[in-house]
PDB file of C-alpha atoms in Angstrom:
ATOM      1  CA  MET Z   1    -126.819 117.344 -87.122  1.00  0.00           C
ATOM      2  CA  LEU Z   2    -127.133 118.118 -83.767  1.00  0.00           C
ATOM      3  CA  ILE Z   3    -128.034 121.093 -82.112  1.00  0.00           C
ATOM      4  CA  PHE Z   4    -127.230 122.068 -78.771  1.00  0.00           C
ATOM      5  CA  LEU Z   5    -129.200 125.095 -77.854  1.00  0.00           C
ATOM      6  CA  SER Z   6    -128.186 125.766 -74.293  1.00  0.00           C
ATOM      7  CA  HIS Z   7    -124.580 125.560 -75.515  1.00  0.00           C
ATOM      8  CA  GLN Z   8    -125.148 127.602 -78.645  1.00  0.00           C
ATOM      9  CA  LEU Z   9    -123.582 124.866 -80.794  1.00  0.00           C
ATOM     10  CA  ALA Z  10    -124.367 122.903 -83.801  1.00  0.00           C
ATOM     11  CA  TYR Z  11    -122.539 119.536 -85.052  1.00  0.00           C
ATOM     12  CA  LEU Z  12    -122.364 119.411 -88.740  1.00  0.00           C
ATOM     13  CA  ALA Z  13    -121.827 115.617 -89.796  1.00  0.00           C
ATOM     14  CA  THR Z  14    -119.120 115.990 -92.374  1.00  0.00           C
ATOM     15  CA  PRO Z  15    -119.696 112.128 -93.843  1.00  0.00           C
ATOM     16  CA  LYS Z  16    -117.136 109.522 -93.251  1.00  0.00           C
ATOM     17  CA  THR Z  17    -115.492 111.431 -90.279  1.00  0.00           C
ATOM     18  CA  GLY Z  18    -116.604 109.166 -87.381  1.00  0.00           C
ATOM     19  CA  THR Z  19    -119.866 111.057 -87.056  1.00  0.00           C
ATOM     20  CA  THR Z  20    -121.700 107.971 -85.751  1.00  0.00           C
ATOM     21  CA  ALA Z  21    -119.253 107.519 -82.749  1.00  0.00           C
ATOM     22  CA  THR Z  22    -119.515 111.490 -82.491  1.00  0.00           C
ATOM     23  CA  GLU Z  23    -123.187 111.554 -82.554  1.00  0.00           C
ATOM     24  CA  HIS Z  24    -123.709 108.581 -80.144  1.00  0.00           C
ATOM     25  CA  ALA Z  25    -121.818 110.564 -77.594  1.00  0.00           C
ATOM     26  CA  LEU Z  26    -123.450 113.840 -78.158  1.00  0.00           C
ATOM     27  CA  ARG Z  27    -127.094 112.972 -79.011  1.00  0.00           C
ATOM     28  CA  PRO Z  28    -128.300 112.731 -75.492  1.00  0.00           C
ATOM     29  CA  HIS Z  29    -127.083 116.290 -74.782  1.00  0.00           C
ATOM     30  CA  ALA Z  30    -129.013 117.768 -78.090  1.00  0.00           C
ATOM     31  CA  GLU Z  31    -132.184 119.499 -78.199  1.00  0.00           C
ATOM     32  CA  ILE Z  32    -132.483 119.367 -81.862  1.00  0.00           C
ATOM     33  CA  VAL Z  33    -131.671 116.086 -83.703  1.00  0.00           C
ATOM     34  CA  PHE Z  34    -131.448 115.865 -87.783  1.00  0.00           C
ATOM     35  CA  ALA Z  35    -131.252 112.422 -88.447  1.00  0.00           C
ATOM     36  CA  ARG Z  36    -131.447 109.971 -91.398  1.00  0.00           C
ATOM     37  CA  ASN Z  37    -131.290 111.961 -94.903  1.00  0.00           C
ATOM     38  CA  ARG Z  38    -130.838 115.165 -92.859  1.00  0.00           C
ATOM     39  CA  LYS Z  39    -128.091 114.230 -90.913  1.00  0.00           C
ATOM     40  CA  HIS Z  40    -125.439 115.244 -93.285  1.00  0.00           C
ATOM     41  CA  LEU Z  41    -126.892 118.853 -94.062  1.00  0.00           C
ATOM     42  CA  THR Z  42    -124.227 121.138 -95.304  1.00  0.00           C
ATOM     43  CA  ALA Z  43    -122.782 123.940 -93.873  1.00  0.00           C
ATOM     44  CA  GLN Z  44    -124.407 126.024 -96.567  1.00  0.00           C
ATOM     45  CA  ARG Z  45    -127.421 124.529 -96.095  1.00  0.00           C
ATOM     46  CA  PHE Z  46    -127.181 125.182 -92.311  1.00  0.00           C
ATOM     47  CA  GLN Z  47    -126.252 128.771 -92.650  1.00  0.00           C
ATOM     48  CA  LEU Z  48    -128.676 129.715 -95.212  1.00  0.00           C
ATOM     49  CA  ARG Z  49    -132.046 127.676 -93.267  1.00  0.00           C
ATOM     50  CA  VAL Z  50    -131.221 126.422 -90.204  1.00  0.00           C
ATOM     51  CA  ALA Z  51    -129.244 129.169 -88.484  1.00  0.00           C
ATOM     52  CA  PRO Z  52    -131.860 131.699 -89.188  1.00  0.00           C
ATOM     53  CA  PHE Z  53    -134.582 129.389 -88.033  1.00  0.00           C
ATOM     54  CA  LEU Z  54    -132.798 129.044 -84.748  1.00  0.00           C
ATOM     55  CA  GLU Z  55    -132.032 132.789 -84.254  1.00  0.00           C
ATOM     56  CA  GLN Z  56    -135.843 133.843 -85.169  1.00  0.00           C
ATOM     57  CA  THR Z  57    -137.456 130.524 -83.379  1.00  0.00           C
ATOM     58  CA  PHE Z  58    -135.196 130.469 -80.207  1.00  0.00           C
ATOM     59  CA  SER Z  59    -133.015 133.760 -80.167  1.00  0.00           C
ATOM     60  CA  VAL Z  60    -129.825 131.614 -80.160  1.00  0.00           C
ATOM     61  CA  LYS Z  61    -126.948 132.011 -82.388  1.00  0.00           C
ATOM     62  CA  CYS Z  62    -125.355 128.761 -82.739  1.00  0.00           C
ATOM     63  CA  ALA Z  63    -121.335 128.224 -83.481  1.00  0.00           C
ATOM     64  CA  ALA Z  64    -121.061 125.271 -86.207  1.00  0.00           C
ATOM     65  CA  VAL Z  65    -118.693 122.494 -85.232  1.00  0.00           C
ATOM     66  CA  ALA Z  66    -117.222 120.109 -87.812  1.00  0.00           C
ATOM     67  CA  VAL Z  67    -114.583 117.797 -88.801  1.00  0.00           C
ATOM     68  CA  MET Z  68    -112.506 117.371 -92.003  1.00  0.00           C
ATOM     69  CA  ARG Z  69    -110.429 113.895 -92.988  1.00  0.00           C
ATOM     70  CA  ASP Z  70    -107.335 113.569 -94.734  1.00  0.00           C
ATOM     71  CA  PRO Z  71    -109.004 113.737 -98.566  1.00  0.00           C
ATOM     72  CA  VAL Z  72    -107.875 110.171 -99.729  1.00  0.00           C
ATOM     73  CA  ASP Z  73    -108.672 108.552 -96.133  1.00  0.00           C
ATOM     74  CA  GLN Z  74    -112.078 109.644 -96.758  1.00  0.00           C
ATOM     75  CA  ILE Z  75    -112.335 108.501-100.135  1.00  0.00           C
ATOM     76  CA  ARG Z  76    -110.592 105.175 -98.993  1.00  0.00           C
ATOM     77  CA  SER Z  77    -113.454 105.069 -96.138  1.00  0.00           C
ATOM     78  CA  TRP Z  78    -116.169 105.511 -98.653  1.00  0.00           C
ATOM     79  CA  TYR Z  79    -114.570 102.527-100.943  1.00  0.00           C
ATOM     80  CA  ARG Z  80    -114.317 100.403 -97.504  1.00  0.00           C
ATOM     81  CA  TYR Z  81    -117.891 100.771 -96.836  1.00  0.00           C
ATOM     82  CA  ARG Z  82    -119.242 100.277-100.277  1.00  0.00           C
ATOM     83  CA  GLN Z  83    -117.665  97.104-100.033  1.00  0.00           C
ATOM     84  CA  SER Z  84    -120.229  96.086 -97.292  1.00  0.00           C
ATOM     85  CA  PRO Z  85    -122.071  92.609 -97.911  1.00  0.00           C
ATOM     86  CA  LYS Z  86    -125.330  94.661 -97.000  1.00  0.00           C
ATOM     87  CA  LEU Z  87    -124.685  96.632-100.669  1.00  0.00           C
ATOM     88  CA  ASP Z  88    -124.103  93.399-102.370  1.00  0.00           C
ATOM     89  CA  ASP Z  89    -125.857  93.245-105.761  1.00  0.00           C
ATOM     90  CA  THR Z  90    -126.779  96.887-105.694  1.00  0.00           C
ATOM     91  CA  PRO Z  91    -125.455  99.851-107.662  1.00  0.00           C
ATOM     92  CA  MET Z  92    -124.112 101.217-104.998  1.00  0.00           C
ATOM     93  CA  SER Z  93    -121.271  98.469-104.039  1.00  0.00           C
ATOM     94  CA  SER Z  94    -117.897  99.196-105.118  1.00  0.00           C
ATOM     95  CA  LYS Z  95    -117.278  95.150-104.849  1.00  0.00           C
ATOM     96  CA  GLY Z  96    -115.213  94.187-108.311  1.00  0.00           C
ATOM     97  CA  MET Z  97    -113.443  97.270-108.319  1.00  0.00           C
ATOM     98  CA  SER Z  98    -109.814  98.006-107.025  1.00  0.00           C
ATOM     99  CA  PHE Z  99    -109.459 101.448-104.710  1.00  0.00           C
ATOM    100  CA  GLU Z 100    -107.632 103.140-107.735  1.00  0.00           C
ATOM    101  CA  GLU Z 101    -110.398 102.069-109.780  1.00  0.00           C
ATOM    102  CA  PHE Z 102    -113.023 103.758-107.434  1.00  0.00           C
ATOM    103  CA  ALA Z 103    -111.017 106.882-106.737  1.00  0.00           C
ATOM    104  CA  LEU Z 104    -110.666 107.424-110.822  1.00  0.00           C
ATOM    105  CA  ALA Z 105    -114.612 106.771-110.550  1.00  0.00           C
ATOM    106  CA  VAL Z 106    -115.129 109.209-108.006  1.00  0.00           C
ATOM    107  CA  ILE Z 107    -113.334 112.024-110.083  1.00  0.00           C
ATOM    108  CA  SER Z 108    -114.627 111.130-113.373  1.00  0.00           C
ATOM    109  CA  GLU Z 109    -117.170 113.238-115.079  1.00  0.00           C
ATOM    110  CA  ALA Z 110    -120.100 110.545-114.762  1.00  0.00           C
ATOM    111  CA  PRO Z 111    -119.135 108.606-111.465  1.00  0.00           C
ATOM    112  CA  PRO Z 112    -121.253 105.271-111.166  1.00  0.00           C
ATOM    113  CA  PRO Z 113    -123.684 105.461-108.170  1.00  0.00           C
ATOM    114  CA  ALA Z 114    -121.264 103.574-105.871  1.00  0.00           C
ATOM    115  CA  ALA Z 115    -118.355 106.538-106.510  1.00  0.00           C
ATOM    116  CA  GLN Z 116    -120.988 109.352-106.159  1.00  0.00           C
ATOM    117  CA  ILE Z 117    -119.561 110.390-102.624  1.00  0.00           C
ATOM    118  CA  GLY Z 118    -119.678 114.437-102.751  1.00  0.00           C
ATOM    119  CA  SER Z 119    -116.924 116.587-101.367  1.00  0.00           C
ATOM    120  CA  GLN Z 120    -115.627 117.723 -98.431  1.00  0.00           C
ATOM    121  CA  HIS Z 121    -114.774 121.098 -99.883  1.00  0.00           C
ATOM    122  CA  VAL Z 122    -118.400 121.521-101.032  1.00  0.00           C
ATOM    123  CA  PHE Z 123    -119.723 120.347 -97.695  1.00  0.00           C
ATOM    124  CA  LEU Z 124    -117.738 123.187 -95.750  1.00  0.00           C
ATOM    125  CA  THR Z 125    -117.350 126.067 -97.689  1.00  0.00           C
ATOM    126  CA  ALA Z 126    -119.427 128.042 -99.812  1.00  0.00           C
ATOM    127  CA  GLY Z 127    -116.581 127.896-102.666  1.00  0.00           C
ATOM    128  CA  LYS Z 128    -112.873 128.501-102.868  1.00  0.00           C
ATOM    129  CA  GLN Z 129    -111.845 128.758 -99.251  1.00  0.00           C
ATOM    130  CA  ASN Z 130    -114.842 130.455 -97.687  1.00  0.00           C
ATOM    131  CA  ILE Z 131    -115.024 128.258 -94.890  1.00  0.00           C
ATOM    132  CA  LEU Z 132    -118.492 127.974 -93.137  1.00  0.00           C
ATOM    133  CA  VAL Z 133    -118.131 126.815 -90.013  1.00  0.00           C
ATOM    134  CA  ASP Z 134    -116.815 128.294 -86.930  1.00  0.00           C
ATOM    135  CA  HIS Z 135    -114.721 125.819 -85.603  1.00  0.00           C
ATOM    136  CA  LEU Z 136    -113.075 123.166 -87.913  1.00  0.00           C
ATOM    137  CA  PHE Z 137    -111.286 120.139 -86.534  1.00  0.00           C
ATOM    138  CA  ALA Z 138    -108.987 117.481 -88.838  1.00  0.00           C
ATOM    139  CA  TYR Z 139    -110.375 113.778 -88.080  1.00  0.00           C
ATOM    140  CA  GLU Z 140    -106.839 113.015 -87.076  1.00  0.00           C
ATOM    141  CA  GLU Z 141    -107.041 115.411 -84.309  1.00  0.00           C
ATOM    142  CA  ALA Z 142    -109.851 113.735 -82.907  1.00  0.00           C
ATOM    143  CA  ALA Z 143    -108.737 114.203 -79.065  1.00  0.00           C
ATOM    144  CA  ARG Z 144    -108.565 117.901 -79.674  1.00  0.00           C
ATOM    145  CA  MET Z 145    -112.415 117.807 -80.760  1.00  0.00           C
ATOM    146  CA  GLN Z 146    -113.446 115.663 -78.193  1.00  0.00           C
ATOM    147  CA  ASP Z 147    -112.140 117.977 -75.725  1.00  0.00           C
ATOM    148  CA  PHE Z 148    -113.717 120.874 -77.110  1.00  0.00           C
ATOM    149  CA  PHE Z 149    -116.723 118.910 -76.639  1.00  0.00           C
ATOM    150  CA  ARG Z 150    -116.100 118.107 -73.212  1.00  0.00           C
ATOM    151  CA  ASP Z 151    -115.226 121.424 -72.270  1.00  0.00           C
ATOM    152  CA  LYS Z 152    -118.307 122.867 -73.700  1.00  0.00           C
ATOM    153  CA  ILE Z 153    -120.785 120.249 -73.116  1.00  0.00           C
ATOM    154  CA  SER Z 154    -119.987 117.473 -70.344  1.00  0.00           C
ATOM    155  CA  LYS Z 155    -116.761 116.370 -69.113  1.00  0.00           C
ATOM    156  CA  ASP Z 156    -118.354 112.809 -68.991  1.00  0.00           C
ATOM    157  CA  LEU Z 157    -118.730 112.437 -72.582  1.00  0.00           C
ATOM    158  CA  ALA Z 158    -117.593 109.378 -73.694  1.00  0.00           C
ATOM    159  CA  PHE Z 159    -116.488 108.596 -77.487  1.00  0.00           C
ATOM    160  CA  LYS Z 160    -116.466 105.097 -78.729  1.00  0.00           C
ATOM    161  CA  GLU Z 161    -115.413 103.781 -82.252  1.00  0.00           C
ATOM    162  CA  ILE Z 162    -118.804 102.434 -83.840  1.00  0.00           C
ATOM    163  CA  ASN Z 163    -119.856 101.457 -87.622  1.00  0.00           C
ATOM    164  CA  VAL Z 164    -116.126 100.821 -88.400  1.00  0.00           C
ATOM    165  CA  SER Z 165    -116.090  99.533 -91.963  1.00  0.00           C
ATOM    166  CA  GLN Z 166    -114.199  96.227 -92.685  1.00  0.00           C
ATOM    167  CA  ARG Z 167    -110.510  96.505 -93.457  1.00  0.00           C
ATOM    168  CA  VAL Z 168    -109.637  95.732 -96.982  1.00  0.00           C
ATOM    169  CA  PRO Z 169    -106.788  96.516 -99.089  1.00  0.00           C
ATOM    170  CA  ALA Z 170    -106.701 100.083-100.440  1.00  0.00           C
ATOM    171  CA  SER Z 171    -103.559 101.442-101.440  1.00  0.00           C
ATOM    172  CA  ILE Z 172    -103.011 104.069-103.892  1.00  0.00           C
ATOM    173  CA  SER Z 173    -100.165 104.912-106.612  1.00  0.00           C
ATOM    174  CA  GLU Z 174     -98.408 108.528-107.060  1.00  0.00           C
ATOM    175  CA  GLY Z 175    -100.129 108.685-110.769  1.00  0.00           C
ATOM    176  CA  VAL Z 176    -103.512 108.161-109.329  1.00  0.00           C
ATOM    177  CA  LEU Z 177    -102.788 110.145-106.217  1.00  0.00           C
ATOM    178  CA  ALA Z 178    -101.317 113.100-108.740  1.00  0.00           C
ATOM    179  CA  LYS Z 179    -104.902 112.749-110.429  1.00  0.00           C
ATOM    180  CA  LEU Z 180    -106.852 113.162-107.319  1.00  0.00           C
ATOM    181  CA  ARG Z 181    -104.843 116.050-106.425  1.00  0.00           C
ATOM    182  CA  ALA Z 182    -105.474 117.637-109.559  1.00  0.00           C
ATOM    183  CA  ALA Z 183    -109.453 117.111-109.628  1.00  0.00           C
ATOM    184  CA  ARG Z 184    -110.334 118.007-106.108  1.00  0.00           C
ATOM    185  CA  ALA Z 185    -107.312 120.760-105.730  1.00  0.00           C
ATOM    186  CA  ASP Z 186    -109.925 122.845-103.432  1.00  0.00           C
ATOM    187  CA  GLU Z 187    -110.353 120.074-100.901  1.00  0.00           C
ATOM    188  CA  PHE Z 188    -106.628 119.251-100.710  1.00  0.00           C
ATOM    189  CA  ALA Z 189    -105.837 122.836-100.395  1.00  0.00           C
ATOM    190  CA  LEU Z 190    -108.297 123.221 -97.354  1.00  0.00           C
ATOM    191  CA  TYR Z 191    -107.135 120.274 -95.628  1.00  0.00           C
ATOM    192  CA  GLU Z 192    -103.418 121.440 -96.038  1.00  0.00           C
ATOM    193  CA  HIS Z 193    -104.550 124.827 -94.576  1.00  0.00           C
ATOM    194  CA  LEU Z 194    -106.235 123.053 -91.579  1.00  0.00           C
ATOM    195  CA  THR Z 195    -103.566 120.728 -90.995  1.00  0.00           C
ATOM    196  CA  GLN Z 196    -100.714 123.283 -91.140  1.00  0.00           C
ATOM    197  CA  ALA Z 197    -103.072 125.531 -88.263  1.00  0.00           C
ATOM    198  CA  GLY Z 198    -102.058 122.447 -86.211  1.00  0.00           C
ATOM    199  CA  GLY Z 199    -105.533 120.542 -86.736  1.00  0.00           C
ATOM    200  CA  TYR Z 200    -107.953 123.451 -85.986  1.00  0.00           C
ATOM    201  CA  LEU Z 201    -109.311 126.270 -87.586  1.00  0.00           C
ATOM    202  CA  HIS Z 202    -111.493 129.042 -85.787  1.00  0.00           C
ATOM    203  CA  THR Z 203    -113.381 131.130 -88.187  1.00  0.00           C
ATOM    204  CA  PRO Z 204    -115.874 132.706 -86.230  1.00  0.00           C
ATOM    205  CA  ARG Z 205    -118.901 134.138 -88.355  1.00  0.00           C
TER     206      ARG Z 205
END
């Protein structure tokens, strides 16, 4: 999470949505940086804890900005990340699992450590479609999000690909996709709402 007091903005880092590259471009302009285990603070925690602190301490109300990715692609990104050699021989490795096995593990009643990846819907909302960020961009509309920050912060921002996971086979059958859609119906519905809006939702609080 990055806080831009002078621009009244907060960038919330939804996992597996290009956050490393985005933060690399934006970090030099941020007055407050949440790193490591606080990097991925959810929108709900931001609204309940961080936003009130910013208002009380700095008299600044920051608009929250976040990105959402196609739910299947986000799970696929987690799968590829957890194929990394640095996770070999740890409970967090997804090696030895096909992508379909990983996806089914994600939505199982007791996911193994490697498949405990959280939910974009939980990260961004307070339940159902109650979005807790002011500006929500689709990952697939990255250029639009980048232009937003260039307009708000600096025209000289340069966004580069960083921390890209290795390419591994990760196809999915219609049957497994249907199970994913059923198990994560709220997340798919939110993403479809976002894409139907052209990849950008403005929901000022």
